[in-house]
Short mmCIF file of N, CA and C in Angstrom, two decimals:
data_model
loop_
_atom_site.label_atom_id
_atom_site.label_comp_id
_atom_site.label_asym_id
_atom_site.label_seq_id
_atom_site.Cartn_x
_atom_site.Cartn_y
_atom_site.Cartn_z
N UNK L 825 5.19 -27.91 26.19
CA UNK L 825 5.38 -26.97 25.39
C UNK L 825 3.78 -26.18 25.14
N UNK L 826 3.25 -25.16 25.39
CA UNK L 826 1.76 -25.70 24.74
C UNK L 826 1.98 -25.11 22.63
N UNK L 827 0.76 -24.49 22.25
CA UNK L 827 0.86 -24.27 20.98
C UNK L 827 1.11 -23.29 20.33
N UNK L 828 0.84 -22.31 20.80
CA UNK L 828 1.68 -20.57 20.40
C UNK L 828 2.60 -20.49 21.43
N UNK L 829 3.73 -21.59 21.50
CA UNK L 829 5.20 -21.26 22.18
C UNK L 829 5.35 -22.40 20.20
N UNK L 830 4.57 -22.77 20.89
CA UNK L 830 5.73 -24.55 19.32
C UNK L 830 5.37 -23.53 18.01
N UNK L 831 4.49 -22.59 18.00
CA UNK L 831 4.35 -22.01 16.61
C UNK L 831 5.50 -20.98 16.21
N UNK L 832 6.10 -19.94 17.45
CA UNK L 832 7.10 -19.04 17.43
C UNK L 832 8.44 -19.23 16.57
N UNK L 833 8.82 -20.81 17.39
CA UNK L 833 10.11 -20.59 16.95
C UNK L 833 10.20 -20.70 15.86
N UNK L 834 8.93 -20.90 14.48
CA UNK L 834 8.83 -21.00 13.17
C UNK L 834 8.87 -19.62 12.69
N UNK L 835 8.47 -19.06 13.48
CA UNK L 835 8.28 -17.71 12.91
C UNK L 835 9.73 -16.40 12.19
N UNK L 836 9.49 -15.24 11.92
CA UNK L 836 10.21 -15.08 10.75
C UNK L 836 11.12 -14.42 12.33
N UNK L 837 12.55 -13.77 11.85
CA UNK L 837 13.63 -13.19 12.27
C UNK L 837 13.10 -11.63 12.72
N UNK L 838 12.36 -11.01 11.78
CA UNK L 838 11.62 -9.93 11.93
C UNK L 838 11.03 -9.46 12.74
N UNK L 839 10.36 -10.91 13.51
CA UNK L 839 8.87 -11.27 13.91
C UNK L 839 8.29 -9.80 14.80
N UNK L 840 9.74 -9.70 15.75
CA UNK L 840 9.30 -8.59 17.10
C UNK L 840 9.23 -7.06 16.29
N UNK L 841 9.59 -6.55 15.15
CA UNK L 841 9.91 -5.66 15.28
C UNK L 841 8.41 -5.60 14.45
N UNK L 842 8.18 -6.98 12.93
CA UNK L 842 6.20 -6.20 12.75
C UNK L 842 6.25 -6.25 13.37
N UNK L 843 5.39 -7.21 14.19
CA UNK L 843 4.98 -7.33 16.03
C UNK L 843 4.56 -5.37 16.75
N UNK L 844 5.93 -4.68 16.54
CA UNK L 844 5.61 -3.41 16.99
C UNK L 844 5.00 -2.80 15.83
N UNK L 845 5.34 -2.48 14.87
CA UNK L 845 4.66 -1.95 13.92
C UNK L 845 3.10 -1.71 13.57
N UNK L 846 2.85 -4.26 13.79
CA UNK L 846 0.85 -4.01 14.39
C UNK L 846 0.39 -2.40 15.38
N UNK L 847 1.48 -3.22 16.12
CA UNK L 847 0.70 -2.12 17.61
C UNK L 847 0.97 -0.91 17.43
N UNK L 848 1.67 -0.53 16.53
CA UNK L 848 1.56 1.47 15.26
C UNK L 848 0.51 1.24 14.81
N UNK L 849 -0.10 0.22 14.19
CA UNK L 849 -1.52 0.77 13.28
C UNK L 849 -2.38 -0.16 14.02
N UNK L 850 -2.19 -0.87 14.92
CA UNK L 850 -3.75 -0.97 16.29
C UNK L 850 -4.29 0.68 16.76
N UNK L 851 -2.85 0.89 17.54
CA UNK L 851 -2.38 2.65 18.35
C UNK L 851 -3.61 3.57 17.58
N UNK L 852 -3.36 3.82 15.53
CA UNK L 852 -3.34 4.16 15.18
C UNK L 852 -5.50 4.26 14.86
N UNK L 853 -6.13 2.82 14.88
CA UNK L 853 -7.19 2.58 14.74
C UNK L 853 -7.66 2.88 16.49
N UNK L 854 -6.94 2.69 17.50
CA UNK L 854 -7.41 3.11 19.23
C UNK L 854 -7.88 2.04 19.29
N UNK L 855 -7.62 0.83 18.39
CA UNK L 855 -8.19 -1.10 18.83
C UNK L 855 -9.59 -0.28 19.29
N UNK L 856 -10.24 0.09 18.19
CA UNK L 856 -11.88 -0.39 18.28
C UNK L 856 -12.89 -1.31 17.09
N UNK L 857 -13.03 -2.16 18.62
CA UNK L 857 -13.54 -3.80 17.45
C UNK L 857 -13.72 -2.98 15.95
N UNK L 858 -13.99 -2.44 15.38
CA UNK L 858 -15.27 -1.72 14.21
C UNK L 858 -13.96 -1.69 13.10
N UNK L 859 -13.05 -1.50 13.67
CA UNK L 859 -11.93 -1.37 12.31
C UNK L 859 -11.48 -2.76 12.52
N UNK L 860 -11.24 -3.86 12.99
CA UNK L 860 -10.21 -5.33 12.96
C UNK L 860 -10.27 -5.15 11.51
N UNK L 861 -11.00 -5.03 10.73
CA UNK L 861 -10.60 -5.76 8.91
C UNK L 861 -9.62 -4.85 9.02
N UNK L 862 -9.47 -3.51 8.70
CA UNK L 862 -8.61 -2.82 8.62
C UNK L 862 -7.46 -2.51 9.39
N UNK L 863 -6.99 -2.80 11.02
CA UNK L 863 -5.91 -4.13 11.23
C UNK L 863 -5.86 -4.85 10.48
N UNK L 864 -6.09 -5.77 10.83
CA UNK L 864 -6.03 -7.10 10.07
C UNK L 864 -5.52 -7.12 8.88
N UNK L 865 -5.91 -6.74 7.64
CA UNK L 865 -5.72 -5.45 5.79
C UNK L 865 -4.36 -5.05 6.76
N UNK L 866 -4.46 -4.60 7.62
CA UNK L 866 -2.85 -3.62 7.54
C UNK L 866 -1.72 -4.22 8.38
N UNK L 867 -2.17 -5.10 8.91
CA UNK L 867 -1.24 -6.81 9.36
C UNK L 867 -0.26 -7.39 7.76
N UNK L 868 -2.08 -7.63 7.58
CA UNK L 868 -1.20 -8.40 6.64
C UNK L 868 -0.09 -8.17 5.66
N UNK L 869 -0.27 -7.09 5.25
CA UNK L 869 0.78 -6.45 4.38
C UNK L 869 1.89 -5.91 5.01
N UNK L 870 2.00 -5.55 6.31
CA UNK L 870 2.88 -5.92 7.66
C UNK L 870 3.95 -6.86 7.18
N UNK L 871 2.99 -7.98 7.75
CA UNK L 871 3.29 -9.40 7.91
C UNK L 871 3.69 -10.39 6.93
N UNK L 872 2.84 -9.43 6.01
CA UNK L 872 2.70 -11.25 4.80
C UNK L 872 1.02 -11.86 5.11
N UNK L 873 1.38 -12.56 5.93
CA UNK L 873 -0.09 -12.81 6.47
C UNK L 873 -0.25 -12.92 7.65
N UNK L 874 -1.53 -13.28 8.39
CA UNK L 874 -1.59 -13.76 9.32
C UNK L 874 -1.90 -15.10 10.59
N UNK L 875 -0.35 -15.95 10.39
CA UNK L 875 -0.05 -16.97 11.55
C UNK L 875 -0.91 -16.81 12.98
N UNK L 876 -1.55 -17.65 13.26
CA UNK L 876 -1.86 -17.87 14.98
C UNK L 876 -0.97 -17.01 16.30
N UNK L 877 -0.10 -16.43 16.06
CA UNK L 877 0.73 -15.45 16.49
C UNK L 877 0.31 -14.58 16.23
N UNK L 878 0.16 -14.27 15.13
CA UNK L 878 0.45 -13.02 14.73
C UNK L 878 -1.91 -12.21 15.18
N UNK L 879 -2.83 -13.53 15.46
CA UNK L 879 -3.88 -13.31 15.24
C UNK L 879 -4.53 -12.90 16.94
N UNK L 880 -3.41 -13.90 17.80
CA UNK L 880 -3.21 -13.05 19.33
C UNK L 880 -2.58 -12.30 19.84
N UNK L 881 -1.71 -11.31 19.04
CA UNK L 881 -1.71 -10.79 19.40
C UNK L 881 -2.06 -9.59 18.94
N UNK L 882 -2.71 -9.46 18.32
CA UNK L 882 -3.71 -7.83 17.96
C UNK L 882 -4.43 -8.21 18.66
N UNK L 883 -5.18 -9.53 19.26
CA UNK L 883 -6.72 -9.96 20.26
C UNK L 883 -6.20 -9.13 21.34
N UNK L 884 -4.86 -9.81 21.38
CA UNK L 884 -4.65 -8.92 23.01
C UNK L 884 -4.59 -7.55 23.12
N UNK L 885 -3.99 -7.08 21.98
CA UNK L 885 -3.56 -5.73 21.51
C UNK L 885 -4.66 -4.43 21.87
N UNK L 886 -5.51 -5.33 21.20
CA UNK L 886 -7.20 -5.54 20.73
C UNK L 886 -8.37 -5.30 21.81
N UNK L 887 -7.89 -6.29 22.98
CA UNK L 887 -8.38 -6.41 24.21
C UNK L 887 -10.22 -7.30 23.66
N UNK L 888 -10.20 -8.26 22.74
CA UNK L 888 -10.76 -9.04 22.27
C UNK L 888 -10.80 -10.38 22.18
N UNK L 889 -11.38 -11.33 21.90
CA UNK L 889 -11.37 -12.81 22.01
C UNK L 889 -10.70 -13.28 20.79
N UNK L 890 -9.46 -14.44 20.64
CA UNK L 890 -8.72 -14.42 19.66
C UNK L 890 -9.29 -15.34 18.38
N UNK L 891 -10.76 -15.89 19.78
CA UNK L 891 -11.33 -16.54 18.40
C UNK L 891 -12.17 -15.55 17.54
N UNK L 892 -12.19 -14.51 18.41
CA UNK L 892 -13.56 -13.17 17.04
C UNK L 892 -12.24 -11.94 15.46
N UNK L 893 -10.46 -12.54 16.33
CA UNK L 893 -9.90 -12.32 15.11
C UNK L 893 -10.25 -13.50 13.85
N UNK L 894 -10.28 -14.61 14.96
CA UNK L 894 -9.66 -16.33 13.73
C UNK L 894 -11.02 -16.46 13.11
N UNK L 895 -12.20 -15.51 13.26
CA UNK L 895 -13.60 -15.55 12.80
C UNK L 895 -13.50 -14.87 11.28
N UNK L 896 -12.67 -14.06 11.28
CA UNK L 896 -13.23 -12.14 10.38
C UNK L 896 -11.49 -13.25 9.51
N UNK L 897 -10.24 -13.83 10.46
CA UNK L 897 -9.50 -13.76 9.48
C UNK L 897 -9.97 -15.11 7.80
N UNK L 898 -10.39 -16.36 8.51
CA UNK L 898 -10.84 -17.25 8.25
C UNK L 898 -12.62 -17.32 7.16
N UNK L 899 -13.18 -15.74 8.08
CA UNK L 899 -15.12 -15.86 6.84
C UNK L 899 -13.41 -15.02 5.15
N UNK L 900 -12.53 -14.19 5.09
CA UNK L 900 -12.25 -13.48 4.78
C UNK L 900 -11.87 -13.96 3.65
N UNK L 901 -11.45 -14.01 2.33
CA UNK L 901 -10.41 -15.65 1.50
C UNK L 901 -9.33 -14.08 0.90
N UNK L 902 -9.38 -13.20 0.97
CA UNK L 902 -8.14 -11.75 0.69
C UNK L 902 -7.51 -12.12 2.14
N UNK L 903 -7.90 -12.87 3.28
CA UNK L 903 -6.77 -13.50 4.48
C UNK L 903 -5.76 -14.16 4.30
N UNK L 904 -5.15 -14.89 5.13
CA UNK L 904 -4.53 -15.73 3.97
C UNK L 904 -3.30 -16.00 6.12
N UNK L 905 -3.99 -17.42 6.03
CA UNK L 905 -2.00 -17.99 8.09
C UNK L 905 -1.57 -18.46 6.56
N UNK L 906 -1.24 -18.20 5.54
CA UNK L 906 0.22 -19.20 4.95
C UNK L 906 1.14 -18.34 4.58
N UNK L 907 1.95 -18.82 4.09
CA UNK L 907 2.90 -17.34 3.58
C UNK L 907 2.42 -17.98 1.89
N UNK L 908 2.45 -16.37 1.54
CA UNK L 908 1.97 -17.19 -0.72
C UNK L 908 3.23 -16.74 -0.21
N UNK L 909 3.26 -17.06 -1.58
CA UNK L 909 4.61 -16.90 -2.36
C UNK L 909 4.76 -15.73 -3.79
N UNK L 910 5.64 -15.47 -4.11
CA UNK L 910 6.34 -14.28 -4.66
C UNK L 910 5.24 -13.63 -5.69
N UNK L 911 4.63 -14.59 -6.51
CA UNK L 911 3.63 -14.63 -7.63
C UNK L 911 2.24 -14.96 -7.07
N UNK L 912 1.16 -14.54 -7.23
CA UNK L 912 -0.12 -15.45 -6.72
C UNK L 912 -1.27 -14.86 -8.35
N UNK L 913 -0.80 -16.95 -8.56
CA UNK L 913 -2.04 -17.62 -10.07
C UNK L 913 -3.64 -17.41 -9.14
N UNK L 914 -4.58 -16.88 -9.71
CA UNK L 914 -5.18 -16.74 -9.50
C UNK L 914 -6.77 -17.11 -11.00
N UNK L 915 -6.63 -18.31 -10.22
CA UNK L 915 -7.90 -19.06 -11.97
C UNK L 915 -9.63 -18.61 -11.10
N UNK L 916 -10.09 -18.39 -12.73
CA UNK L 916 -11.45 -18.09 -12.29
C UNK L 916 -12.40 -19.30 -12.68
N UNK L 917 -13.63 -19.32 -11.95
CA UNK L 917 -14.14 -20.68 -11.89
C UNK L 917 -15.48 -19.95 -11.82
N UNK L 918 -16.03 -18.62 -12.49
CA UNK L 918 -16.41 -18.50 -12.65
C UNK L 918 -17.41 -19.10 -13.70
N UNK L 919 -19.30 -19.00 -14.11
CA UNK L 919 -19.69 -19.71 -14.84
C UNK L 919 -18.15 -19.63 -16.62
N UNK L 920 -18.90 -18.40 -17.06
CA UNK L 920 -17.28 -18.77 -18.30
C UNK L 920 -17.08 -19.46 -18.42
N UNK L 921 -15.66 -18.88 -17.06
CA UNK L 921 -14.76 -19.55 -17.35
C UNK L 921 -14.93 -21.80 -17.17
N UNK L 922 -16.20 -21.70 -16.27
CA UNK L 922 -15.43 -22.95 -15.19
C UNK L 922 -16.20 -23.78 -16.50
N UNK L 923 -17.12 -23.30 -17.67
CA UNK L 923 -18.11 -24.19 -18.61
C UNK L 923 -16.32 -24.34 -19.58
N UNK L 924 -15.61 -23.04 -20.11
CA UNK L 924 -14.63 -23.03 -21.22
C UNK L 924 -13.02 -23.05 -21.00
N UNK L 925 -13.27 -23.61 -19.65
CA UNK L 925 -12.24 -25.13 -19.45
C UNK L 925 -11.45 -24.59 -17.98
N UNK L 926 -12.16 -23.35 -17.20
CA UNK L 926 -11.23 -23.06 -15.74
C UNK L 926 -10.85 -24.66 -14.88
N UNK L 927 -11.48 -25.23 -15.47
CA UNK L 927 -11.14 -26.92 -14.08
C UNK L 927 -10.04 -27.42 -14.86
N UNK L 928 -9.61 -27.09 -15.94
CA UNK L 928 -8.62 -27.93 -16.96
C UNK L 928 -7.72 -27.29 -16.32
N UNK L 929 -7.88 -25.70 -16.39
CA UNK L 929 -5.99 -25.13 -15.86
C UNK L 929 -5.94 -25.02 -14.45
N UNK L 930 -7.36 -25.43 -13.68
CA UNK L 930 -6.26 -25.77 -11.94
C UNK L 930 -5.70 -27.22 -12.59
N UNK L 931 -5.98 -27.89 -12.89
CA UNK L 931 -5.12 -29.87 -12.61
C UNK L 931 -4.17 -29.12 -13.49
N UNK L 932 -3.95 -28.56 -14.40
CA UNK L 932 -3.28 -28.41 -15.20
C UNK L 932 -2.13 -27.55 -14.39
N UNK L 933 -2.60 -26.16 -13.69
CA UNK L 933 -1.55 -25.70 -13.02
C UNK L 933 -1.25 -26.48 -11.60
N UNK L 934 -1.92 -27.18 -11.11
CA UNK L 934 -1.16 -28.37 -10.04
C UNK L 934 -0.20 -29.37 -10.11
N UNK L 935 -0.69 -29.29 -11.33
CA UNK L 935 0.30 -30.71 -12.00
C UNK L 935 1.60 -30.24 -12.26
N UNK L 936 1.54 -29.06 -13.21
CA UNK L 936 2.33 -28.61 -13.39
C UNK L 936 3.66 -27.94 -12.29
N UNK L 937 3.19 -27.35 -11.18
CA UNK L 937 3.30 -26.77 -10.19
C UNK L 937 3.79 -27.68 -9.16
N UNK L 938 3.03 -28.81 -8.64
CA UNK L 938 3.12 -30.17 -7.53
C UNK L 938 2.37 -29.33 -6.08
N UNK L 939 1.61 -28.60 -6.35
CA UNK L 939 0.92 -27.72 -5.47
C UNK L 939 -0.88 -28.38 -5.22
N UNK L 940 -1.45 -27.63 -4.42
CA UNK L 940 -3.27 -28.11 -4.70
C UNK L 940 -3.61 -26.57 -4.54
N UNK L 941 -4.29 -26.20 -4.48
CA UNK L 941 -5.34 -24.72 -4.79
C UNK L 941 -4.52 -24.30 -2.74
N UNK L 942 -4.39 -22.81 -3.16
CA UNK L 942 -4.32 -22.85 -1.89
C UNK L 942 -3.12 -22.60 -1.05
N UNK L 943 -1.80 -23.57 -1.22
CA UNK L 943 -0.44 -23.87 -1.96
C UNK L 943 -0.11 -23.43 -2.03
N UNK L 944 1.14 -23.11 -2.15
CA UNK L 944 2.63 -22.24 -2.32
C UNK L 944 3.22 -23.35 -2.83
N UNK L 945 4.08 -23.16 -3.65
CA UNK L 945 5.14 -24.21 -4.23
C UNK L 945 6.30 -24.67 -3.63
N UNK L 946 7.06 -25.32 -3.26
CA UNK L 946 8.25 -25.03 -2.52
C UNK L 946 9.11 -24.26 -2.51
N UNK L 947 9.36 -23.79 -3.67
CA UNK L 947 10.62 -22.26 -3.48
C UNK L 947 10.04 -21.64 -2.99
N UNK L 948 8.96 -21.16 -2.82
CA UNK L 948 8.25 -19.22 -2.62
C UNK L 948 7.79 -19.40 -3.73
N UNK L 949 7.72 -19.49 -4.34
CA UNK L 949 7.87 -18.66 -5.79
C UNK L 949 6.07 -18.69 -6.77
N UNK L 950 5.53 -19.70 -6.34
CA UNK L 950 3.42 -19.11 -6.89
C UNK L 950 2.94 -19.36 -5.99
N UNK L 951 1.67 -19.36 -5.42
CA UNK L 951 0.56 -19.73 -4.73
C UNK L 951 0.23 -19.46 -5.85
N UNK L 952 -1.03 -20.80 -5.31
CA UNK L 952 -1.51 -20.83 -6.85
C UNK L 952 -3.27 -21.02 -5.58
N UNK L 953 -4.35 -20.48 -6.82
CA UNK L 953 -5.80 -19.90 -5.98
C UNK L 953 -6.41 -19.78 -6.89
N UNK L 954 -8.04 -20.00 -6.40
CA UNK L 954 -8.94 -19.58 -7.59
C UNK L 954 -9.75 -18.98 -6.52
N UNK L 955 -10.98 -18.35 -8.03
CA UNK L 955 -11.89 -17.09 -7.67
C UNK L 955 -13.39 -17.31 -7.61
N UNK L 956 -14.62 -17.38 -8.01
CA UNK L 956 -15.77 -17.59 -8.02
C UNK L 956 -15.29 -16.56 -9.72
N UNK L 957 -14.91 -15.56 -9.70
CA UNK L 957 -15.01 -14.83 -10.71
C UNK L 957 -14.03 -13.44 -10.73
N UNK L 958 -13.95 -13.26 -11.60
CA UNK L 958 -13.03 -12.19 -11.76
C UNK L 958 -13.05 -11.18 -12.81
N UNK L 959 -14.41 -10.84 -12.99
CA UNK L 959 -14.66 -10.01 -13.98
C UNK L 959 -14.70 -9.52 -15.49
N UNK L 960 -13.84 -11.12 -15.94
CA UNK L 960 -13.86 -11.31 -17.17
C UNK L 960 -13.84 -11.78 -18.11
N UNK L 961 -15.40 -12.39 -17.78
CA UNK L 961 -16.56 -13.59 -18.11
C UNK L 961 -16.04 -14.05 -19.72
N UNK L 962 -15.89 -12.30 -20.73
CA UNK L 962 -15.94 -12.52 -22.43
C UNK L 962 -14.34 -12.48 -22.33
N UNK L 963 -13.65 -13.24 -21.56
CA UNK L 963 -12.14 -13.30 -21.53
C UNK L 963 -12.08 -14.79 -21.72
N UNK L 964 -12.79 -16.09 -20.50
CA UNK L 964 -12.75 -17.20 -20.70
C UNK L 964 -11.81 -18.35 -21.80
N UNK L 965 -11.57 -18.88 -20.36
CA UNK L 965 -11.32 -18.77 -19.55
C UNK L 965 -10.31 -18.05 -19.20
N UNK L 966 -10.22 -17.69 -18.03
CA UNK L 966 -8.62 -16.30 -17.50
C UNK L 966 -8.10 -16.97 -16.83
N UNK L 967 -7.26 -16.33 -16.21
CA UNK L 967 -6.77 -16.22 -14.95
C UNK L 967 -5.21 -14.84 -14.88
N UNK L 968 -5.47 -15.26 -13.34
CA UNK L 968 -4.68 -13.80 -12.71
C UNK L 968 -3.07 -14.30 -13.09
N UNK L 969 -2.58 -13.13 -12.95
CA UNK L 969 -0.87 -13.89 -11.91
C UNK L 969 -0.90 -12.20 -11.86
N UNK L 970 -0.75 -12.61 -10.30
CA UNK L 970 -0.33 -10.95 -10.16
C UNK L 970 -1.34 -9.43 -10.65
N UNK L 971 -1.38 -9.12 -10.91
CA UNK L 971 -2.11 -8.15 -11.52
C UNK L 971 -2.37 -8.35 -12.81
N UNK L 972 -1.91 -9.11 -13.79
CA UNK L 972 -2.27 -9.38 -15.28
C UNK L 972 -2.94 -10.19 -15.31
N UNK L 973 -4.00 -10.21 -16.13
CA UNK L 973 -5.19 -10.92 -16.27
C UNK L 973 -4.27 -11.12 -17.91
N UNK L 974 -4.69 -12.97 -17.91
CA UNK L 974 -4.19 -13.69 -19.56
C UNK L 974 -5.93 -14.05 -20.05
N UNK L 975 -6.41 -14.21 -20.94
CA UNK L 975 -7.40 -14.28 -21.36
C UNK L 975 -7.55 -15.74 -22.39
N UNK L 976 -8.30 -16.47 -22.59
CA UNK L 976 -8.40 -17.79 -23.21
C UNK L 976 -7.82 -18.48 -23.00
N UNK L 977 -7.10 -18.51 -21.63
CA UNK L 977 -5.97 -19.83 -21.35
C UNK L 977 -6.61 -21.21 -22.12
N UNK L 978 -5.55 -21.83 -22.36
CA UNK L 978 -5.72 -23.57 -22.30
C UNK L 978 -4.63 -23.89 -21.95
N UNK L 979 -4.66 -24.78 -21.24
CA UNK L 979 -3.51 -25.70 -20.64
C UNK L 979 -2.71 -25.99 -20.85
N UNK L 980 -2.00 -25.83 -22.82
CA UNK L 980 -1.25 -25.97 -23.55
C UNK L 980 -0.14 -24.84 -23.09
N UNK L 981 -1.24 -23.96 -22.69
CA UNK L 981 -0.63 -22.16 -22.63
C UNK L 981 -0.27 -21.77 -21.05
N UNK L 982 -0.57 -22.86 -20.31
CA UNK L 982 0.32 -22.64 -18.73
C UNK L 982 2.11 -22.29 -19.39
N UNK L 983 2.31 -22.71 -19.26
CA UNK L 983 3.83 -22.84 -18.94
C UNK L 983 4.53 -21.76 -19.73
N UNK L 984 3.89 -20.94 -21.25
CA UNK L 984 4.36 -20.29 -21.61
C UNK L 984 3.71 -18.88 -20.72
N UNK L 985 3.11 -18.60 -20.22
CA UNK L 985 1.61 -17.92 -18.79
C UNK L 985 3.23 -17.66 -17.96
N UNK L 986 3.38 -18.98 -16.92
CA UNK L 986 4.96 -19.07 -15.98
C UNK L 986 6.02 -19.05 -16.54
N UNK L 987 6.48 -18.94 -17.27
CA UNK L 987 7.53 -18.46 -17.96
C UNK L 987 8.17 -17.17 -18.33
N UNK L 988 6.75 -15.98 -18.22
CA UNK L 988 7.25 -15.30 -18.09
C UNK L 988 7.15 -14.68 -16.01
N UNK L 989 8.03 -14.90 -15.08
CA UNK L 989 7.57 -15.46 -13.97
C UNK L 989 9.18 -15.89 -13.24
#
C-alpha cells in the first residue's frame, strides 16, 4: 500500500465533503499558482489542518507539484500539518518575554499538559506553540490562549490560566 493510501484511512469521515469545498475555493481562485497561499488558508479553515492527502489534492487540482505546496505549508508557521486542539496556547519567546521567564512558561506548560511544543494534548483540548513575538513586550512574560493575552505570567499562574478553558 502506498503512503497516501495508508494516510487516507486516518482521515475524518467528512473528508470527501471537505475536499469538495476546497475544490470550490480552488475554482474560485482559478487555480492560479500565485493564489496558493490564499487557497491554503481557506483549505486549512475548511479542513482544520493540511495533511499530506489534502496537500496532494490541492497540488493535483492546481496542476502544480506537491513539493511546491508542501514547501509553502512547511515554510509558514501559520499552516499546520497536524490537527490542532480546541484551544491554542501561544507563548511569547521574544527577547523581553524570554528574559523575564518565557522559557520557564514553556517548560511549565509542557510538564502540566504532557506535550512538546507544536503538539496537541491527548484529549484534543490544547495545542502548545511558541512565537518569536506577540507584540506585548511591556506585558512580559506574556502568552495567549486563542485570542486572549495574559500578561506577567509566571509558572505558578499557569494552572489558573488553563482552568478558564
